[in-house]
Amino acid sequence: MSGTPFAVVHLDVPPVTSGLAVGSLIAGITSILVSILVICVGAVGGGANGAWAAGAFAALGGLTGAGAVVTGLLGLRQIRRPAPPPGVRFTGRGLAIAGVSCGGTGLLLCLVGVGLALLLAVT
């Protein structure tokens, strides 16, 4: 095409939202919801059975929280990577950061819920 450097045409590829960032946010929100369930079951569960149930849900919340943190960090790396002009650019930095923070919060709340369940089971 005349008027472009070296007479080469580069088609404009619109940026795409990173799937890793979206998955991280979904897993982080799930981790927070499960950790709230852990706290509720641990506080109301009643004795050793409540502690076992809270521990089982805490394992689920911990796995989803860790998955959110890992996929969020991978999404941030994917977004930061520069792409040559015909390549696909990824967006969604805010989604990835929110997923990492929600996943970390879910992990912390799971630990608090298990601690509360164990404290109430002992007393």
PDB file of C-alpha atoms in Angstrom:
ATOM      1  CA  MET A   1       0.000   0.000   0.000  1.00  0.00           C
ATOM      2  CA  SER A   2       1.448   3.347  -0.927  1.00  0.00           C
ATOM      3  CA  GLY A   3       2.251   5.776   1.880  1.00  0.00           C
ATOM      4  CA  THR A   4       3.214   3.097   4.419  1.00  0.00           C
ATOM      5  CA  PRO A   5       6.785   2.195   5.295  1.00  0.00           C
ATOM      6  CA  PHE A   6       8.134  -0.488   2.954  1.00  0.00           C
ATOM      7  CA  ALA A   7       4.717  -0.687   1.284  1.00  0.00           C
ATOM      8  CA  VAL A   8       3.521  -3.260   3.845  1.00  0.00           C
ATOM      9  CA  VAL A   9       0.000  -3.404   5.204  1.00  0.00           C
ATOM     10  CA  HIS A  10      -0.500  -4.334   8.849  1.00  0.00           C
ATOM     11  CA  LEU A  11      -4.057  -5.175   9.720  1.00  0.00           C
ATOM     12  CA  ASP A  12      -5.135  -3.726  13.025  1.00  0.00           C
ATOM     13  CA  VAL A  13      -5.946  -6.565  15.418  1.00  0.00           C
ATOM     14  CA  PRO A  14      -8.137  -5.402  18.309  1.00  0.00           C
ATOM     15  CA  PRO A  15      -6.898  -6.252  21.809  1.00  0.00           C
ATOM     16  CA  VAL A  16      -8.382  -9.329  23.471  1.00  0.00           C
ATOM     17  CA  THR A  17      -9.222  -9.743  27.153  1.00  0.00           C
ATOM     18  CA  SER A  18      -6.973 -12.362  28.714  1.00  0.00           C
ATOM     19  CA  GLY A  19      -8.794 -15.573  29.590  1.00  0.00           C
ATOM     20  CA  LEU A  20      -6.310 -16.195  32.389  1.00  0.00           C
ATOM     21  CA  ALA A  21      -7.259 -12.878  33.994  1.00  0.00           C
ATOM     22  CA  VAL A  22     -10.982 -13.635  33.794  1.00  0.00           C
ATOM     23  CA  GLY A  23     -10.448 -17.143  35.189  1.00  0.00           C
ATOM     24  CA  SER A  24      -8.386 -15.729  38.022  1.00  0.00           C
ATOM     25  CA  LEU A  25     -11.136 -13.342  39.016  1.00  0.00           C
ATOM     26  CA  ILE A  26     -13.781 -16.081  38.924  1.00  0.00           C
ATOM     27  CA  ALA A  27     -11.636 -18.433  41.018  1.00  0.00           C
ATOM     28  CA  GLY A  28     -10.824 -15.630  43.484  1.00  0.00           C
ATOM     29  CA  ILE A  29     -14.478 -14.774  44.017  1.00  0.00           C
ATOM     30  CA  THR A  30     -15.265 -18.476  44.447  1.00  0.00           C
ATOM     31  CA  SER A  31     -12.488 -18.754  47.009  1.00  0.00           C
ATOM     32  CA  ILE A  32     -13.936 -15.887  49.052  1.00  0.00           C
ATOM     33  CA  LEU A  33     -17.437 -17.393  48.955  1.00  0.00           C
ATOM     34  CA  VAL A  34     -16.152 -20.811  50.040  1.00  0.00           C
ATOM     35  CA  SER A  35     -14.085 -19.244  52.821  1.00  0.00           C
ATOM     36  CA  ILE A  36     -17.190 -17.489  54.160  1.00  0.00           C
ATOM     37  CA  LEU A  37     -18.835 -20.924  54.189  1.00  0.00           C
ATOM     38  CA  VAL A  38     -15.822 -22.262  56.107  1.00  0.00           C
ATOM     39  CA  ILE A  39     -16.224 -19.551  58.739  1.00  0.00           C
ATOM     40  CA  CYS A  40     -19.963 -20.207  59.062  1.00  0.00           C
ATOM     41  CA  VAL A  41     -19.588 -23.981  59.322  1.00  0.00           C
ATOM     42  CA  GLY A  42     -16.712 -23.623  61.780  1.00  0.00           C
ATOM     43  CA  ALA A  43     -18.642 -21.242  64.025  1.00  0.00           C
ATOM     44  CA  VAL A  44     -21.968 -23.089  63.988  1.00  0.00           C
ATOM     45  CA  GLY A  45     -20.794 -26.655  63.299  1.00  0.00           C
ATOM     46  CA  GLY A  46     -20.660 -27.698  66.914  1.00  0.00           C
ATOM     47  CA  GLY A  47     -17.621 -29.551  68.140  1.00  0.00           C
ATOM     48  CA  ALA A  48     -15.293 -31.833  66.256  1.00  0.00           C
ATOM     49  CA  ASN A  49     -17.735 -32.478  63.405  1.00  0.00           C
ATOM     50  CA  GLY A  50     -17.840 -28.762  62.629  1.00  0.00           C
ATOM     51  CA  ALA A  51     -14.039 -28.622  62.578  1.00  0.00           C
ATOM     52  CA  TRP A  52     -13.882 -31.567  60.143  1.00  0.00           C
ATOM     53  CA  ALA A  53     -16.494 -30.005  57.868  1.00  0.00           C
ATOM     54  CA  ALA A  54     -14.728 -26.631  57.989  1.00  0.00           C
ATOM     55  CA  GLY A  55     -11.435 -28.352  57.139  1.00  0.00           C
ATOM     56  CA  ALA A  56     -12.989 -30.072  54.133  1.00  0.00           C
ATOM     57  CA  PHE A  57     -14.379 -26.821  52.787  1.00  0.00           C
ATOM     58  CA  ALA A  58     -11.101 -25.057  53.609  1.00  0.00           C
ATOM     59  CA  ALA A  59      -9.272 -27.482  51.320  1.00  0.00           C
ATOM     60  CA  LEU A  60     -11.616 -26.494  48.489  1.00  0.00           C
ATOM     61  CA  GLY A  61     -11.249 -22.791  49.280  1.00  0.00           C
ATOM     62  CA  GLY A  62      -7.467 -23.103  49.513  1.00  0.00           C
ATOM     63  CA  LEU A  63      -7.215 -24.827  46.153  1.00  0.00           C
ATOM     64  CA  THR A  64      -9.377 -22.244  44.409  1.00  0.00           C
ATOM     65  CA  GLY A  65      -7.493 -19.395  46.112  1.00  0.00           C
ATOM     66  CA  ALA A  66      -4.112 -20.777  45.096  1.00  0.00           C
ATOM     67  CA  GLY A  67      -5.406 -21.344  41.568  1.00  0.00           C
ATOM     68  CA  ALA A  68      -6.615 -17.741  41.417  1.00  0.00           C
ATOM     69  CA  VAL A  69      -3.237 -16.404  42.496  1.00  0.00           C
ATOM     70  CA  VAL A  70      -1.316 -18.568  40.005  1.00  0.00           C
ATOM     71  CA  THR A  71      -3.588 -17.862  37.028  1.00  0.00           C
ATOM     72  CA  GLY A  72      -3.652 -14.153  37.886  1.00  0.00           C
ATOM     73  CA  LEU A  73       0.135 -13.969  37.874  1.00  0.00           C
ATOM     74  CA  LEU A  74       0.268 -15.888  34.588  1.00  0.00           C
ATOM     75  CA  GLY A  75      -2.345 -13.526  33.163  1.00  0.00           C
ATOM     76  CA  LEU A  76      -0.288 -10.504  34.203  1.00  0.00           C
ATOM     77  CA  ARG A  77       2.737 -12.013  32.481  1.00  0.00           C
ATOM     78  CA  GLN A  78       0.688 -12.650  29.335  1.00  0.00           C
ATOM     79  CA  ILE A  79      -0.616  -9.076  29.327  1.00  0.00           C
ATOM     80  CA  ARG A  80       2.838  -7.547  29.836  1.00  0.00           C
ATOM     81  CA  ARG A  81       4.399  -9.500  26.973  1.00  0.00           C
ATOM     82  CA  PRO A  82       4.802  -7.250  23.927  1.00  0.00           C
ATOM     83  CA  ALA A  83       3.329  -8.489  20.665  1.00  0.00           C
ATOM     84  CA  PRO A  84       4.597  -7.570  17.199  1.00  0.00           C
ATOM     85  CA  PRO A  85       2.063  -5.676  15.044  1.00  0.00           C
ATOM     86  CA  PRO A  86       0.234  -8.627  13.472  1.00  0.00           C
ATOM     87  CA  GLY A  87       0.087 -10.428  16.846  1.00  0.00           C
ATOM     88  CA  VAL A  88      -2.725 -10.363  19.372  1.00  0.00           C
ATOM     89  CA  ARG A  89      -2.435  -7.939  22.278  1.00  0.00           C
ATOM     90  CA  PHE A  90      -4.017  -8.925  25.572  1.00  0.00           C
ATOM     91  CA  THR A  91      -5.787  -6.636  28.034  1.00  0.00           C
ATOM     92  CA  GLY A  92      -7.337  -7.214  31.442  1.00  0.00           C
ATOM     93  CA  ARG A  93      -4.624  -6.104  33.862  1.00  0.00           C
ATOM     94  CA  GLY A  94      -7.233  -4.948  36.390  1.00  0.00           C
ATOM     95  CA  LEU A  95      -9.034  -8.285  36.216  1.00  0.00           C
ATOM     96  CA  ALA A  96      -5.792 -10.153  36.877  1.00  0.00           C
ATOM     97  CA  ILE A  97      -4.872  -7.940  39.831  1.00  0.00           C
ATOM     98  CA  ALA A  98      -8.376  -8.324  41.287  1.00  0.00           C
ATOM     99  CA  GLY A  99      -8.132 -12.112  40.863  1.00  0.00           C
ATOM    100  CA  VAL A 100      -4.790 -12.252  42.676  1.00  0.00           C
ATOM    101  CA  SER A 101      -6.084 -10.109  45.537  1.00  0.00           C
ATOM    102  CA  CYS A 102      -9.365 -12.049  45.837  1.00  0.00           C
ATOM    103  CA  GLY A 103      -7.479 -15.355  45.794  1.00  0.00           C
ATOM    104  CA  GLY A 104      -5.102 -14.187  48.524  1.00  0.00           C
ATOM    105  CA  THR A 105      -8.005 -12.905  50.607  1.00  0.00           C
ATOM    106  CA  GLY A 106      -9.833 -16.205  50.183  1.00  0.00           C
ATOM    107  CA  LEU A 107      -6.749 -18.120  51.342  1.00  0.00           C
ATOM    108  CA  LEU A 108      -6.422 -15.891  54.411  1.00  0.00           C
ATOM    109  CA  LEU A 109     -10.105 -16.195  55.278  1.00  0.00           C
ATOM    110  CA  CYS A 110      -9.914 -20.000  54.956  1.00  0.00           C
ATOM    111  CA  LEU A 111      -7.094 -20.075  57.486  1.00  0.00           C
ATOM    112  CA  VAL A 112      -9.088 -17.829  59.838  1.00  0.00           C
ATOM    113  CA  GLY A 113     -12.142 -20.079  59.467  1.00  0.00           C
ATOM    114  CA  VAL A 114     -10.209 -23.258  60.245  1.00  0.00           C
ATOM    115  CA  GLY A 115      -8.545 -21.571  63.210  1.00  0.00           C
ATOM    116  CA  LEU A 116     -11.930 -20.467  64.514  1.00  0.00           C
ATOM    117  CA  ALA A 117     -13.377 -23.960  64.052  1.00  0.00           C
ATOM    118  CA  LEU A 118     -10.473 -25.541  65.922  1.00  0.00           C
ATOM    119  CA  LEU A 119     -10.688 -22.961  68.701  1.00  0.00           C
ATOM    120  CA  LEU A 120     -14.394 -23.588  69.173  1.00  0.00           C
ATOM    121  CA  ALA A 121     -13.930 -27.367  69.015  1.00  0.00           C
ATOM    122  CA  VAL A 122     -11.325 -27.275  71.781  1.00  0.00           C
ATOM    123  CA  THR A 123     -13.387 -25.072  74.100  1.00  0.00           C
TER     124      THR A 123
END
